[in-house]
N, CA, C and O atoms as a DFTB+ gen file, in Angstrom:
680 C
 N C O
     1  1      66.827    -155.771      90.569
     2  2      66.118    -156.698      89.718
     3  2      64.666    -156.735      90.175
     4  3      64.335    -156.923      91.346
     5  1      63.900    -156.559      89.255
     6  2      62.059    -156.558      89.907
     7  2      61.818    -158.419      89.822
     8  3      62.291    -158.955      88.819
     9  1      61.361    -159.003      90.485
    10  2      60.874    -159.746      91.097
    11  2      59.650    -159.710      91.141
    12  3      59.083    -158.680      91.504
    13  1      59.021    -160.727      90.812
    14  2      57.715    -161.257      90.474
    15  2      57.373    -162.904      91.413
    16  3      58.064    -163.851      91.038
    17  1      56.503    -163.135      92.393
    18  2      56.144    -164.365      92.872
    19  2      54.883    -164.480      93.331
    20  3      54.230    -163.451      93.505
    21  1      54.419    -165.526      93.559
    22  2      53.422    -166.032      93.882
    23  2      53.637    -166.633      95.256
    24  3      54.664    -167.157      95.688
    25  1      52.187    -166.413      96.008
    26  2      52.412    -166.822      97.830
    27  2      51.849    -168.195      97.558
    28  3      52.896    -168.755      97.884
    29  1      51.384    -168.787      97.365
    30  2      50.432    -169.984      97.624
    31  2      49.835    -170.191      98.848
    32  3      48.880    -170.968      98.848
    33  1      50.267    -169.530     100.216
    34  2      49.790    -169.987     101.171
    35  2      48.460    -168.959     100.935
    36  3      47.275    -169.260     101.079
    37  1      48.926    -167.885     100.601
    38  2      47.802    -166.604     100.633
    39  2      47.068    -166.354      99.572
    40  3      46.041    -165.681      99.485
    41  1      47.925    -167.202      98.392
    42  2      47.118    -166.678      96.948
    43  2      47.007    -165.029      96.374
    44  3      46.236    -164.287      95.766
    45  1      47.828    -165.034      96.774
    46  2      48.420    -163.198      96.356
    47  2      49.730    -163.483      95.490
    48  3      50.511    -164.431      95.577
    49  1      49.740    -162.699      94.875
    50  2      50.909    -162.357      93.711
    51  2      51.580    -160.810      94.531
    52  3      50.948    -159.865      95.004
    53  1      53.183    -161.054      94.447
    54  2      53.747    -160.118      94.907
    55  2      54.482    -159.122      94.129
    56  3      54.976    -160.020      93.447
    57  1      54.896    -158.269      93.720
    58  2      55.679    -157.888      93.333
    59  2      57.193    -156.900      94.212
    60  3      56.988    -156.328      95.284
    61  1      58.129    -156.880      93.756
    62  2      59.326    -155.726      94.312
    63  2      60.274    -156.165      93.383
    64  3      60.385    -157.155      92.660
    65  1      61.343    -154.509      93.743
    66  2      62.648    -154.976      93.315
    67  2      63.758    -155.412      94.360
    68  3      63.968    -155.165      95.548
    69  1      64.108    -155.847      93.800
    70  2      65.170    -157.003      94.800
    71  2      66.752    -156.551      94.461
    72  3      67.359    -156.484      93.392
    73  1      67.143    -156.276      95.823
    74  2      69.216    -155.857      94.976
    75  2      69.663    -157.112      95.747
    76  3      69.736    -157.456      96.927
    77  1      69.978    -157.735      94.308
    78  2      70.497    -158.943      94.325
    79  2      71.829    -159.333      95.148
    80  3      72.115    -160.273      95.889
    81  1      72.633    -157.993      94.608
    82  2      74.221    -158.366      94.935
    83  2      74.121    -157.423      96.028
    84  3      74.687    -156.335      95.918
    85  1      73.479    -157.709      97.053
    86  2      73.731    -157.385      98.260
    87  2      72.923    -158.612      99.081
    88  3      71.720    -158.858      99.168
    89  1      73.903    -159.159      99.548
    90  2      73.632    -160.450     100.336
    91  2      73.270    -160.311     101.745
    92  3      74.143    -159.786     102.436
    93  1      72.035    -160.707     102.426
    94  2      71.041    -160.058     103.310
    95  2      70.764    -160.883     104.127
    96  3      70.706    -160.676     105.339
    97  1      70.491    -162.261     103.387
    98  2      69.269    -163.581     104.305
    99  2      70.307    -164.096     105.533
   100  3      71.533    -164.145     105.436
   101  1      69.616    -164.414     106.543
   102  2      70.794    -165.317     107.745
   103  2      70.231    -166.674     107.859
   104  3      69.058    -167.042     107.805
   105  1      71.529    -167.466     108.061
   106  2      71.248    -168.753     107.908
   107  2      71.328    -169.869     109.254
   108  3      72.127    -170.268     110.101
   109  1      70.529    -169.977     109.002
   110  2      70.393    -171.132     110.380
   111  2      70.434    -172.450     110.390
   112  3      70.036    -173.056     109.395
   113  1      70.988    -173.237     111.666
   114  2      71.387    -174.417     111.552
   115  2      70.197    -175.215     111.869
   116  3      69.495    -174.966     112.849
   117  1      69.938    -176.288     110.947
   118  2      68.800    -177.147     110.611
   119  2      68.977    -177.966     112.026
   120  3      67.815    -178.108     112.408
   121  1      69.610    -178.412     112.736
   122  2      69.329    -178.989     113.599
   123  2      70.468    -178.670     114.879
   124  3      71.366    -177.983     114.393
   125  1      70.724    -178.937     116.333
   126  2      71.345    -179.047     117.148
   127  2      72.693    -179.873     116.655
   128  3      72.477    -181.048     116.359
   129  1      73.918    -179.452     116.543
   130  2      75.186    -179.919     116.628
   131  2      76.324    -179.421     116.985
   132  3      76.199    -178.487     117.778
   133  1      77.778    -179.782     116.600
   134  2      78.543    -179.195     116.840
   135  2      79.304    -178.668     115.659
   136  3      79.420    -179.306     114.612
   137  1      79.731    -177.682     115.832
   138  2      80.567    -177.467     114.650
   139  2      81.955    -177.794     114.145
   140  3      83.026    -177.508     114.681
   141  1      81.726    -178.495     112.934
   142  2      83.152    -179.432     112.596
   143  2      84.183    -178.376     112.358
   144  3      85.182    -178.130     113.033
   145  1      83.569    -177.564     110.820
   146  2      84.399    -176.778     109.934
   147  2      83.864    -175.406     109.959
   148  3      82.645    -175.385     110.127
   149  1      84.527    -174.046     109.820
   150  2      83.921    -172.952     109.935
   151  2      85.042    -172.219     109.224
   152  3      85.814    -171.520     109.881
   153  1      85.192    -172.375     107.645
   154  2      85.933    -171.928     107.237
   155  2      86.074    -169.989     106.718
   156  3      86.307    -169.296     105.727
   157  1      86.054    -169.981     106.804
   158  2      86.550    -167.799     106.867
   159  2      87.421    -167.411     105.589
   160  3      87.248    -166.356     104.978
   161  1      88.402    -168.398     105.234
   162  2      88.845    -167.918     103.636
   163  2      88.026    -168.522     102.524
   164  3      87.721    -169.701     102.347
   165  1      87.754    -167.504     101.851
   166  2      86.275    -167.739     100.640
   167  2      87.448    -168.314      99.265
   168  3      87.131    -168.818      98.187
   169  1      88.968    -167.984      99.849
   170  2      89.528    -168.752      98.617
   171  2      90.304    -169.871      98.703
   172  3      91.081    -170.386      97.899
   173  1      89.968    -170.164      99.807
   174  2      90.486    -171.835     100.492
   175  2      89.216    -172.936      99.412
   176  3      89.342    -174.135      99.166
   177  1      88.590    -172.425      99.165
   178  2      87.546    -173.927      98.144
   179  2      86.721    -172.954      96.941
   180  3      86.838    -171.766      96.640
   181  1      85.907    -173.978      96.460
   182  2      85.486    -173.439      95.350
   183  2      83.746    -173.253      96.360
   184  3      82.666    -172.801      95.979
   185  1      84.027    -173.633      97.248
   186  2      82.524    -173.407      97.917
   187  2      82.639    -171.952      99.035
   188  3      81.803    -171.579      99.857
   189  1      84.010    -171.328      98.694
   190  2      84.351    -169.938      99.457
   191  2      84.547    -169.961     101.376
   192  3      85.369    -170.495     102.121
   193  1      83.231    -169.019     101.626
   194  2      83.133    -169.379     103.438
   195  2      81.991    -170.166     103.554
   196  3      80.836    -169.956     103.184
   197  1      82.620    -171.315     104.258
   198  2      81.673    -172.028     104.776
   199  2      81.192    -172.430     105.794
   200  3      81.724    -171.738     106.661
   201  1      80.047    -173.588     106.595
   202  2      80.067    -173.710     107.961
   203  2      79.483    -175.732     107.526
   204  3      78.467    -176.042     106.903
   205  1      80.198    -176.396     107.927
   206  2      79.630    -177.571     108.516
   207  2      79.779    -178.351     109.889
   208  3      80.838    -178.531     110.490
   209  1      78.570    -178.763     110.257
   210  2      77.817    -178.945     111.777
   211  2      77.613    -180.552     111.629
   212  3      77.192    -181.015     110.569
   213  1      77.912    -181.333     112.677
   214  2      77.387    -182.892     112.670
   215  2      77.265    -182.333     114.053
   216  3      77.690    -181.624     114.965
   217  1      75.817    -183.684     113.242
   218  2      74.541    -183.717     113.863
   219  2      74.644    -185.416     114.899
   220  3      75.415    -186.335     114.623
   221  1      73.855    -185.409     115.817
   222  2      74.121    -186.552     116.202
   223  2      72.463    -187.105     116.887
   224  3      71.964    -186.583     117.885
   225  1      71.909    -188.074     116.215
   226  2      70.265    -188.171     116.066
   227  2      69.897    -188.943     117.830
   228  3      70.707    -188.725     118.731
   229  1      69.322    -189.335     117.953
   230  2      69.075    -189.888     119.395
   231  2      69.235    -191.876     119.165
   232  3      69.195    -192.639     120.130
   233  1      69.394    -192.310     117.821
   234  2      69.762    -193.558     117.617
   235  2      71.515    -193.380     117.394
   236  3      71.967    -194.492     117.125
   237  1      72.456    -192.474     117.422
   238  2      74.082    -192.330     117.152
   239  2      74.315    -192.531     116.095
   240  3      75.275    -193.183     115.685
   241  1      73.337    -191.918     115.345
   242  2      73.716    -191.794     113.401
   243  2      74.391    -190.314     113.660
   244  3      74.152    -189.431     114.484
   245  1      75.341    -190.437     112.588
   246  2      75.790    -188.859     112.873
   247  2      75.695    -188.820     110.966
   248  3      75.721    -189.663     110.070
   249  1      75.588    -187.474     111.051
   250  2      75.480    -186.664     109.757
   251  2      76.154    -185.328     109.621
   252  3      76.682    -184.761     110.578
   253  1      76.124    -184.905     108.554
   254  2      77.118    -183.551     108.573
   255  2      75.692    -182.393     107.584
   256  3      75.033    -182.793     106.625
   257  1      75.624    -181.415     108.033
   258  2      75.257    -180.724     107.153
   259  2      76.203    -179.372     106.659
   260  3      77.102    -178.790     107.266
   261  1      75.722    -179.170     105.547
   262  2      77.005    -177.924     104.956
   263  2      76.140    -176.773     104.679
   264  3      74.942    -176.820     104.399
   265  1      77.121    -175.401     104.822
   266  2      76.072    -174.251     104.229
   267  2      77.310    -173.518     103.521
   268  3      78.369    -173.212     104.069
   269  1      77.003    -173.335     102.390
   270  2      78.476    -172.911     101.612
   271  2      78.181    -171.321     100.799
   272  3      77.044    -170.874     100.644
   273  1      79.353    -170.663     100.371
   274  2      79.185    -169.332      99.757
   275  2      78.623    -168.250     100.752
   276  3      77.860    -167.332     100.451
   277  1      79.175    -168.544     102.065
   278  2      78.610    -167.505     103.175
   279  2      79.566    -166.296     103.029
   280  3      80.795    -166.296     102.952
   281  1      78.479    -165.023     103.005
   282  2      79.022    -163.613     102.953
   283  2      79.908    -163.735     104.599
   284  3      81.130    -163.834     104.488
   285  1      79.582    -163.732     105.435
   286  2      80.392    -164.192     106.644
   287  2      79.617    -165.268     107.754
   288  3      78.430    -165.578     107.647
   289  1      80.534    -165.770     108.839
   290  2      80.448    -166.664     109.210
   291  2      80.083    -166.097     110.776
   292  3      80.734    -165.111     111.122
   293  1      79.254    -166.553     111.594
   294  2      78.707    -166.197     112.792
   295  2      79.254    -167.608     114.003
   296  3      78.644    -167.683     115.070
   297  1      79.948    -168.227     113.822
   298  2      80.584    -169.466     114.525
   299  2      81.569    -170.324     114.516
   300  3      81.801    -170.964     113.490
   301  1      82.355    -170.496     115.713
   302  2      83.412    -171.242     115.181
   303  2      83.579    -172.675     115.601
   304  3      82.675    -173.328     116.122
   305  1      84.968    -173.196     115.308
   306  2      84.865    -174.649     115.208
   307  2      84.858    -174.702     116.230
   308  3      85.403    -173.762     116.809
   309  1      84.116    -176.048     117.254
   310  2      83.865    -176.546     118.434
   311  2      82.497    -176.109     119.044
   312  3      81.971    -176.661     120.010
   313  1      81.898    -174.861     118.236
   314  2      80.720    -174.504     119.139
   315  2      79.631    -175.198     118.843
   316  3      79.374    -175.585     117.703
   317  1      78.688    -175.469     120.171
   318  2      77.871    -176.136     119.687
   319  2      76.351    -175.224     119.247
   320  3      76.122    -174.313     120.043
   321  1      75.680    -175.317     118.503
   322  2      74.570    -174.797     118.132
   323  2      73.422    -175.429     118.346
   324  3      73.478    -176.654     118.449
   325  1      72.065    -174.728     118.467
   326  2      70.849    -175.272     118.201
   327  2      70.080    -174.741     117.217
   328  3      69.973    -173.620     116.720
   329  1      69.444    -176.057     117.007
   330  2      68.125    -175.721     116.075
   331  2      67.892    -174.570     115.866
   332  3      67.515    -174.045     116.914
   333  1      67.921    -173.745     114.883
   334  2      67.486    -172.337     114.399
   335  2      68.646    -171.403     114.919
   336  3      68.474    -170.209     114.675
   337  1      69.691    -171.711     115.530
   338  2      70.273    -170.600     115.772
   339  2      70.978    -170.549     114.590
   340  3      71.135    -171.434     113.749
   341  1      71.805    -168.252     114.646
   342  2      72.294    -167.830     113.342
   343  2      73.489    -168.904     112.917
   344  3      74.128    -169.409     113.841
   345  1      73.781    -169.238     111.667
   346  2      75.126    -169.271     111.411
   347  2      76.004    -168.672     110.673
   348  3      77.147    -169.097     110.505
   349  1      75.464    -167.460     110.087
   350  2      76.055    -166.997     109.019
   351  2      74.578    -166.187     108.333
   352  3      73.435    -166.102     108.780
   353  1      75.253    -165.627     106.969
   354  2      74.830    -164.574     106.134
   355  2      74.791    -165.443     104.757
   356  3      75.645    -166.308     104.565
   357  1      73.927    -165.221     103.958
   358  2      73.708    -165.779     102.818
   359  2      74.922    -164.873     101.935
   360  3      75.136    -163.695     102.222
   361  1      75.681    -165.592     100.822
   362  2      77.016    -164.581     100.050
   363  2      76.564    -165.199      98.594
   364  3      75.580    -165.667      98.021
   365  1      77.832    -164.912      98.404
   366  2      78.380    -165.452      96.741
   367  2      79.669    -165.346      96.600
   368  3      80.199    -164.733      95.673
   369  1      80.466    -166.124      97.802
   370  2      81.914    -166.636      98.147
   371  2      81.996    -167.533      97.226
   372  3      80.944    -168.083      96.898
   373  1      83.714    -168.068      96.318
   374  2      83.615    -169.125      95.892
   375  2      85.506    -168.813      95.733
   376  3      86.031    -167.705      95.843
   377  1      85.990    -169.687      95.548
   378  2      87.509    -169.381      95.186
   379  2      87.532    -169.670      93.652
   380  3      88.630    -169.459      93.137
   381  1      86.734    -170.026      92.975
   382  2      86.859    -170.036      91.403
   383  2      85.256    -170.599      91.127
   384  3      84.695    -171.663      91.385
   385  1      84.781    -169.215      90.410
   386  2      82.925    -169.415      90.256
   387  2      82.863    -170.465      88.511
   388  3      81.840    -170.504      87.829
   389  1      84.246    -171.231      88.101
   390  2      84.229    -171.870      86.958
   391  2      83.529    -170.882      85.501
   392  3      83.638    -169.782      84.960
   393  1      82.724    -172.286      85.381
   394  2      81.689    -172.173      83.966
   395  2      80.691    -171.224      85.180
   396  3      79.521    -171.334      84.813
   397  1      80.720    -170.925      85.625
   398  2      79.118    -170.537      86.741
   399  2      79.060    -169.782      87.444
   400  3      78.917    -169.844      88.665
   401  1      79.194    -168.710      86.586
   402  2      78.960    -167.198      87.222
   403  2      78.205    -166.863      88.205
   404  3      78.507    -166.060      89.088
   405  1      77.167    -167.474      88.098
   406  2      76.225    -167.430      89.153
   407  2      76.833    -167.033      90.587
   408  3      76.454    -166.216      91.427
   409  1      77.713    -167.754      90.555
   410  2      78.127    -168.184      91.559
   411  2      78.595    -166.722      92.967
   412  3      78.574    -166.490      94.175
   413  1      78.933    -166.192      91.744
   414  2      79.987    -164.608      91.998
   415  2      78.869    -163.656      92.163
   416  3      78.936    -162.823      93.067
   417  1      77.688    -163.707      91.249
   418  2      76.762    -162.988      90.520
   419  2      75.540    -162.471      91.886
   420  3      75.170    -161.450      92.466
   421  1      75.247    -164.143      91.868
   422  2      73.829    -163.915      92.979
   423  2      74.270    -164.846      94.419
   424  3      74.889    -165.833      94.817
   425  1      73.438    -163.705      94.820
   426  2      74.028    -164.547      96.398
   427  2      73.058    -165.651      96.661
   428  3      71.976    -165.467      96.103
   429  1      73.148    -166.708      97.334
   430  2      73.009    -167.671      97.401
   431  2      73.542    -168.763      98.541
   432  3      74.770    -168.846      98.577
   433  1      72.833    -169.601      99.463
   434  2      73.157    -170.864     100.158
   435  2      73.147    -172.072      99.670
   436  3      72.184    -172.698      99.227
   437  1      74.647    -172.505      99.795
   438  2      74.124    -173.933      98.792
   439  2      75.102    -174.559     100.157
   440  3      76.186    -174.421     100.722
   441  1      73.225    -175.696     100.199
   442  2      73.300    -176.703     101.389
   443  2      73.222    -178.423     101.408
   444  3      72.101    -178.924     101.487
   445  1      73.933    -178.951     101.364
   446  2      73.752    -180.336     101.610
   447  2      73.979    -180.555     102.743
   448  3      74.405    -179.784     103.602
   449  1      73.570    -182.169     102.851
   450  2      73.734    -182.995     104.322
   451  2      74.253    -184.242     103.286
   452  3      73.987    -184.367     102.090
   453  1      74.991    -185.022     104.056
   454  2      75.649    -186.479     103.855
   455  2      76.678    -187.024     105.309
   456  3      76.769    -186.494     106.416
   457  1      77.035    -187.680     105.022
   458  2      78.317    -188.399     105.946
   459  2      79.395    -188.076     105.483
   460  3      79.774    -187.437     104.502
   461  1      79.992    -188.758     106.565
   462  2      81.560    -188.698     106.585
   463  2      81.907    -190.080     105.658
   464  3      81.237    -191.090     105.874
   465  1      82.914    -190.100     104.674
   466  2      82.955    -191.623     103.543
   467  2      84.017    -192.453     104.691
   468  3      83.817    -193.589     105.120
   469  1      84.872    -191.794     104.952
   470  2      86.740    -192.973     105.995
   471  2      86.980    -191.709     107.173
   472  3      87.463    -190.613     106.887
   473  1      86.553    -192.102     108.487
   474  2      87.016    -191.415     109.298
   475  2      88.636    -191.131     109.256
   476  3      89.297    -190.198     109.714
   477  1      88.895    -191.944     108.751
   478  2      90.596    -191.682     108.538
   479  2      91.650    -191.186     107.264
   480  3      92.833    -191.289     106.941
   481  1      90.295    -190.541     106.749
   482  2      90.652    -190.194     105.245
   483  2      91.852    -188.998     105.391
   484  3      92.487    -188.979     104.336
   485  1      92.397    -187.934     106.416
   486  2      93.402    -187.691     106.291
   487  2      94.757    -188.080     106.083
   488  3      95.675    -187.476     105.528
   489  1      94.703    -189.551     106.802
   490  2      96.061    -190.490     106.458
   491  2      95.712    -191.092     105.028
   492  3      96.853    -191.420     104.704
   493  1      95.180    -191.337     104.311
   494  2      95.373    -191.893     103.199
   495  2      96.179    -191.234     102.131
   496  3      96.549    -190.061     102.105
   497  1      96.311    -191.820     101.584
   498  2      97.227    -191.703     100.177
   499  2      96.539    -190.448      99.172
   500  3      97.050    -189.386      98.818
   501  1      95.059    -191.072      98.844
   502  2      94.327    -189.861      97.689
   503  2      94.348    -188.753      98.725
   504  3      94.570    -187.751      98.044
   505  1      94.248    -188.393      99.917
   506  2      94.133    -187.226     100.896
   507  2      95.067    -186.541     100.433
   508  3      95.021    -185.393      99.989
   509  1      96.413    -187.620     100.582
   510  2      97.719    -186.775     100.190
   511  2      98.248    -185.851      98.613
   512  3      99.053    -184.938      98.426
   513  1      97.284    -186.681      97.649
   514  2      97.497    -185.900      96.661
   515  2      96.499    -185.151      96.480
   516  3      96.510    -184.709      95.331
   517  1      95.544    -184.762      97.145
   518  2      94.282    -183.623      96.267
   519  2      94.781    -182.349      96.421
   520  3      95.530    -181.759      97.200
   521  1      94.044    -182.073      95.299
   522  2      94.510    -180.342      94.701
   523  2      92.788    -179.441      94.644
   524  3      91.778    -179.720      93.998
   525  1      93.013    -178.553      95.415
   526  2      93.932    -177.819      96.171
   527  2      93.987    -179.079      97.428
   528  3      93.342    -180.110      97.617
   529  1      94.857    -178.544      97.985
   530  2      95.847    -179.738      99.188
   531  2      94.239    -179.899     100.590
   532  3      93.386    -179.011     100.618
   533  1      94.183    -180.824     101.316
   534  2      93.240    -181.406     102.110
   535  2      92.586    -179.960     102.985
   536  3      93.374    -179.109     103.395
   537  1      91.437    -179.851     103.148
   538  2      90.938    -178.152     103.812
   539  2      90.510    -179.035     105.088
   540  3      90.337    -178.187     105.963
   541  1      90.295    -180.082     105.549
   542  2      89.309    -180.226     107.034
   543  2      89.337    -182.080     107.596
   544  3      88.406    -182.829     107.893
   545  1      90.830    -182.305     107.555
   546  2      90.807    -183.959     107.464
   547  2      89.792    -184.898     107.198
   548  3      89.685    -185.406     106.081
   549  1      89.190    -185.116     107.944
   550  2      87.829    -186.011     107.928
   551  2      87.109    -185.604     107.010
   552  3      86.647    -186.156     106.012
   553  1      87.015    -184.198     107.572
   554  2      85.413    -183.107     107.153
   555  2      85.947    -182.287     105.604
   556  3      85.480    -181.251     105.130
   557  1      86.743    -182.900     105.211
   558  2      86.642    -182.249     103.319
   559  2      86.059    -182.411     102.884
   560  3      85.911    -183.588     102.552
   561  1      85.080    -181.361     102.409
   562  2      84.246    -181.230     101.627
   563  2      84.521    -183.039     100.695
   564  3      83.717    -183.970     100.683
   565  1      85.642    -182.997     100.160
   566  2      85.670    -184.372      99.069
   567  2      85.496    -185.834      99.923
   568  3      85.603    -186.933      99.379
   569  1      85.253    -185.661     101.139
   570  2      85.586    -186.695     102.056
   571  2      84.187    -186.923     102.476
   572  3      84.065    -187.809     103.322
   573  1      82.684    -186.112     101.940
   574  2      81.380    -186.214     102.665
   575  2      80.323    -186.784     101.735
   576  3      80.048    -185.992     100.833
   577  1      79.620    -187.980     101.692
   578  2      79.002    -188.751     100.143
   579  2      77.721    -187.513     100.669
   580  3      77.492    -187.263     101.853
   581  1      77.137    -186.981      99.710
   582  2      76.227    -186.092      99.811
   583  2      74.631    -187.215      99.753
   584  3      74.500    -188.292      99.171
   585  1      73.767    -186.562     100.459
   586  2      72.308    -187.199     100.713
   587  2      71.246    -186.191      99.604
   588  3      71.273    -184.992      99.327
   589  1      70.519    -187.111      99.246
   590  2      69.193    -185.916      98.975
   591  2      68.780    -185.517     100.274
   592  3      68.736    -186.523     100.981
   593  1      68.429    -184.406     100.958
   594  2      68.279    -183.658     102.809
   595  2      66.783    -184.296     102.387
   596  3      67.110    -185.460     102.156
   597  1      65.480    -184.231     102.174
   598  2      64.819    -185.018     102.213
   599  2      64.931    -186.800     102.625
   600  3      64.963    -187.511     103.630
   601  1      64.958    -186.917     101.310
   602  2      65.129    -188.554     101.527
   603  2      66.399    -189.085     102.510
   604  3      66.286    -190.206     103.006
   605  1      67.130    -188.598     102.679
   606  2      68.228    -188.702     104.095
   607  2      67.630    -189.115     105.428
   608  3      67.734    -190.125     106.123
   609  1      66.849    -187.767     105.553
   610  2      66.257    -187.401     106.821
   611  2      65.112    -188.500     107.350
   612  3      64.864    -188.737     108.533
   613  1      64.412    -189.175     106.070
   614  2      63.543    -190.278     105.805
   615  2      63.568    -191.664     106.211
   616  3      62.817    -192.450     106.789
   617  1      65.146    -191.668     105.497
   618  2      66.152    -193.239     105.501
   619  2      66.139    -192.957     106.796
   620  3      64.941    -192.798     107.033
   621  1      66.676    -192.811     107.697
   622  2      67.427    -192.350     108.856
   623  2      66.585    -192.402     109.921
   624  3      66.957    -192.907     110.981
   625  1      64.992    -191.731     109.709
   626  2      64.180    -192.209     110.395
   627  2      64.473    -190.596     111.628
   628  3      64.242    -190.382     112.818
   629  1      65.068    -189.810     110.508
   630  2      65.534    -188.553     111.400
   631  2      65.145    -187.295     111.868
   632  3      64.925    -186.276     111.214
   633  1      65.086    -187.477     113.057
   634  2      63.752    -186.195     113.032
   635  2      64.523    -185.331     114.665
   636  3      65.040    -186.128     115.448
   637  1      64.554    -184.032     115.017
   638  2      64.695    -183.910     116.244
   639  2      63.785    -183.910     117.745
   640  3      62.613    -183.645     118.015
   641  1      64.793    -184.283     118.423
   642  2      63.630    -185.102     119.617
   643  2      62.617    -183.550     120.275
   644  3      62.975    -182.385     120.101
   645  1      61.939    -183.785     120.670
   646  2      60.931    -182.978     121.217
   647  2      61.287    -181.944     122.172
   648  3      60.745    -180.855     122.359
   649  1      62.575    -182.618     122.906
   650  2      62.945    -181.230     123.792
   651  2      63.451    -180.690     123.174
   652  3      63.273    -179.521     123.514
   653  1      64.363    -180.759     121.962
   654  2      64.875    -179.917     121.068
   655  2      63.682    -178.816     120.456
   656  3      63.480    -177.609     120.584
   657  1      63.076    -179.849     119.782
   658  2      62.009    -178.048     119.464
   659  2      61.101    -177.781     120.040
   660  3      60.177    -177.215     119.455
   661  1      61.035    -178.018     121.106
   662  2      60.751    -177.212     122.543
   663  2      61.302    -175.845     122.688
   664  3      60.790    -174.744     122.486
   665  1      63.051    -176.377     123.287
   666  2      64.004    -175.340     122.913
   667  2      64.428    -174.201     121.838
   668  3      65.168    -173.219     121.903
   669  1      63.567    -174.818     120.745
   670  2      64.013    -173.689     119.602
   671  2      62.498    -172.552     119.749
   672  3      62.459    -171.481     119.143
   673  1      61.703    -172.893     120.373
   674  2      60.416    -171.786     120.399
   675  2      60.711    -171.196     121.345
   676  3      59.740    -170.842     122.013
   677  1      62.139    -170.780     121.906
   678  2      62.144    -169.445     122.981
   679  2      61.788    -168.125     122.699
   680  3      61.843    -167.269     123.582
């Protein structure tokens, strides 16, 4: 596909062709955490392979961020990560791309941050009936109220502390 953009930082216009359906970009974790979920079957959800990381701020707000439709996954559950390190490959994983081809089509990271809604949402009742059946107790995807990652980060007053990106300019 030829590709057409504009730099703004440089004020140059670029041109190339771009092969789309070959998924290339690596994805990195927005901040220092641990990893909740690091799922590897792309037909376990409609969000394919994924990776979500809670975060834990220096006031004990915790947050979750998600990176979904990963061509593969570079981490598993329990590890902890920092700021900028890999987590994965940008894909176009999905277990059913719906109305939204896209999905299948172009590769793509689709990322939110939110919370956890009932730490105990595996024992509940709606846990017990969702279809497809519960993927990550707590950490289901259906179990996380999603944030705008801007205005989140804002509310929250959330920012990482200084030795952290210290640490990420090695």
């Amino acid at each position: 596909v030829h590709i057409e953009y504009y730099d703004p930082k440089t004020g140059r216009d670029f041109a190339r062709n771009e092969p789309i359906l070959v998924p290339k970009d690596e994805i990195y974790s927005i901040l220092d955490g641990l990893v909740v979920v690091a799922n590897q079957d792309e037909q376990r959800s409609g969000y394919g392979r994924y990776v979500m990381i809670e975060h834990t701020f220096a006031d004990h707000t915790h947050f979750i961020s998600m990176y979904a439709h990963l061509d593969r996954l570079e981490v598993e559950v329990g590890k902890t990560v920092l700021l900028g390190d890999r987590i994965g490959w940008m894909g176009r994983t999905s277990s059913s791309s719906g109305g939204r081809t896209y999905l299948k089509a172009i590769p793509h990271c689709h990322f939110e941050v939110g919370r956890v809604i009932d730490s105990d949402f595996a024992k509940t009742r709606a846990a017990r009936l969702l279809y497809p059946p519960m993927l990550g107790g707590k950490y289901d995807p259906r179990n996380i109220q999603p944030y705008d990652p801007i205005q989140f980060l804002k509310t929250y007053d959330a920012r990482p502390r200084s030795s952290i990106i210290a640490s990420s300019h090695r």
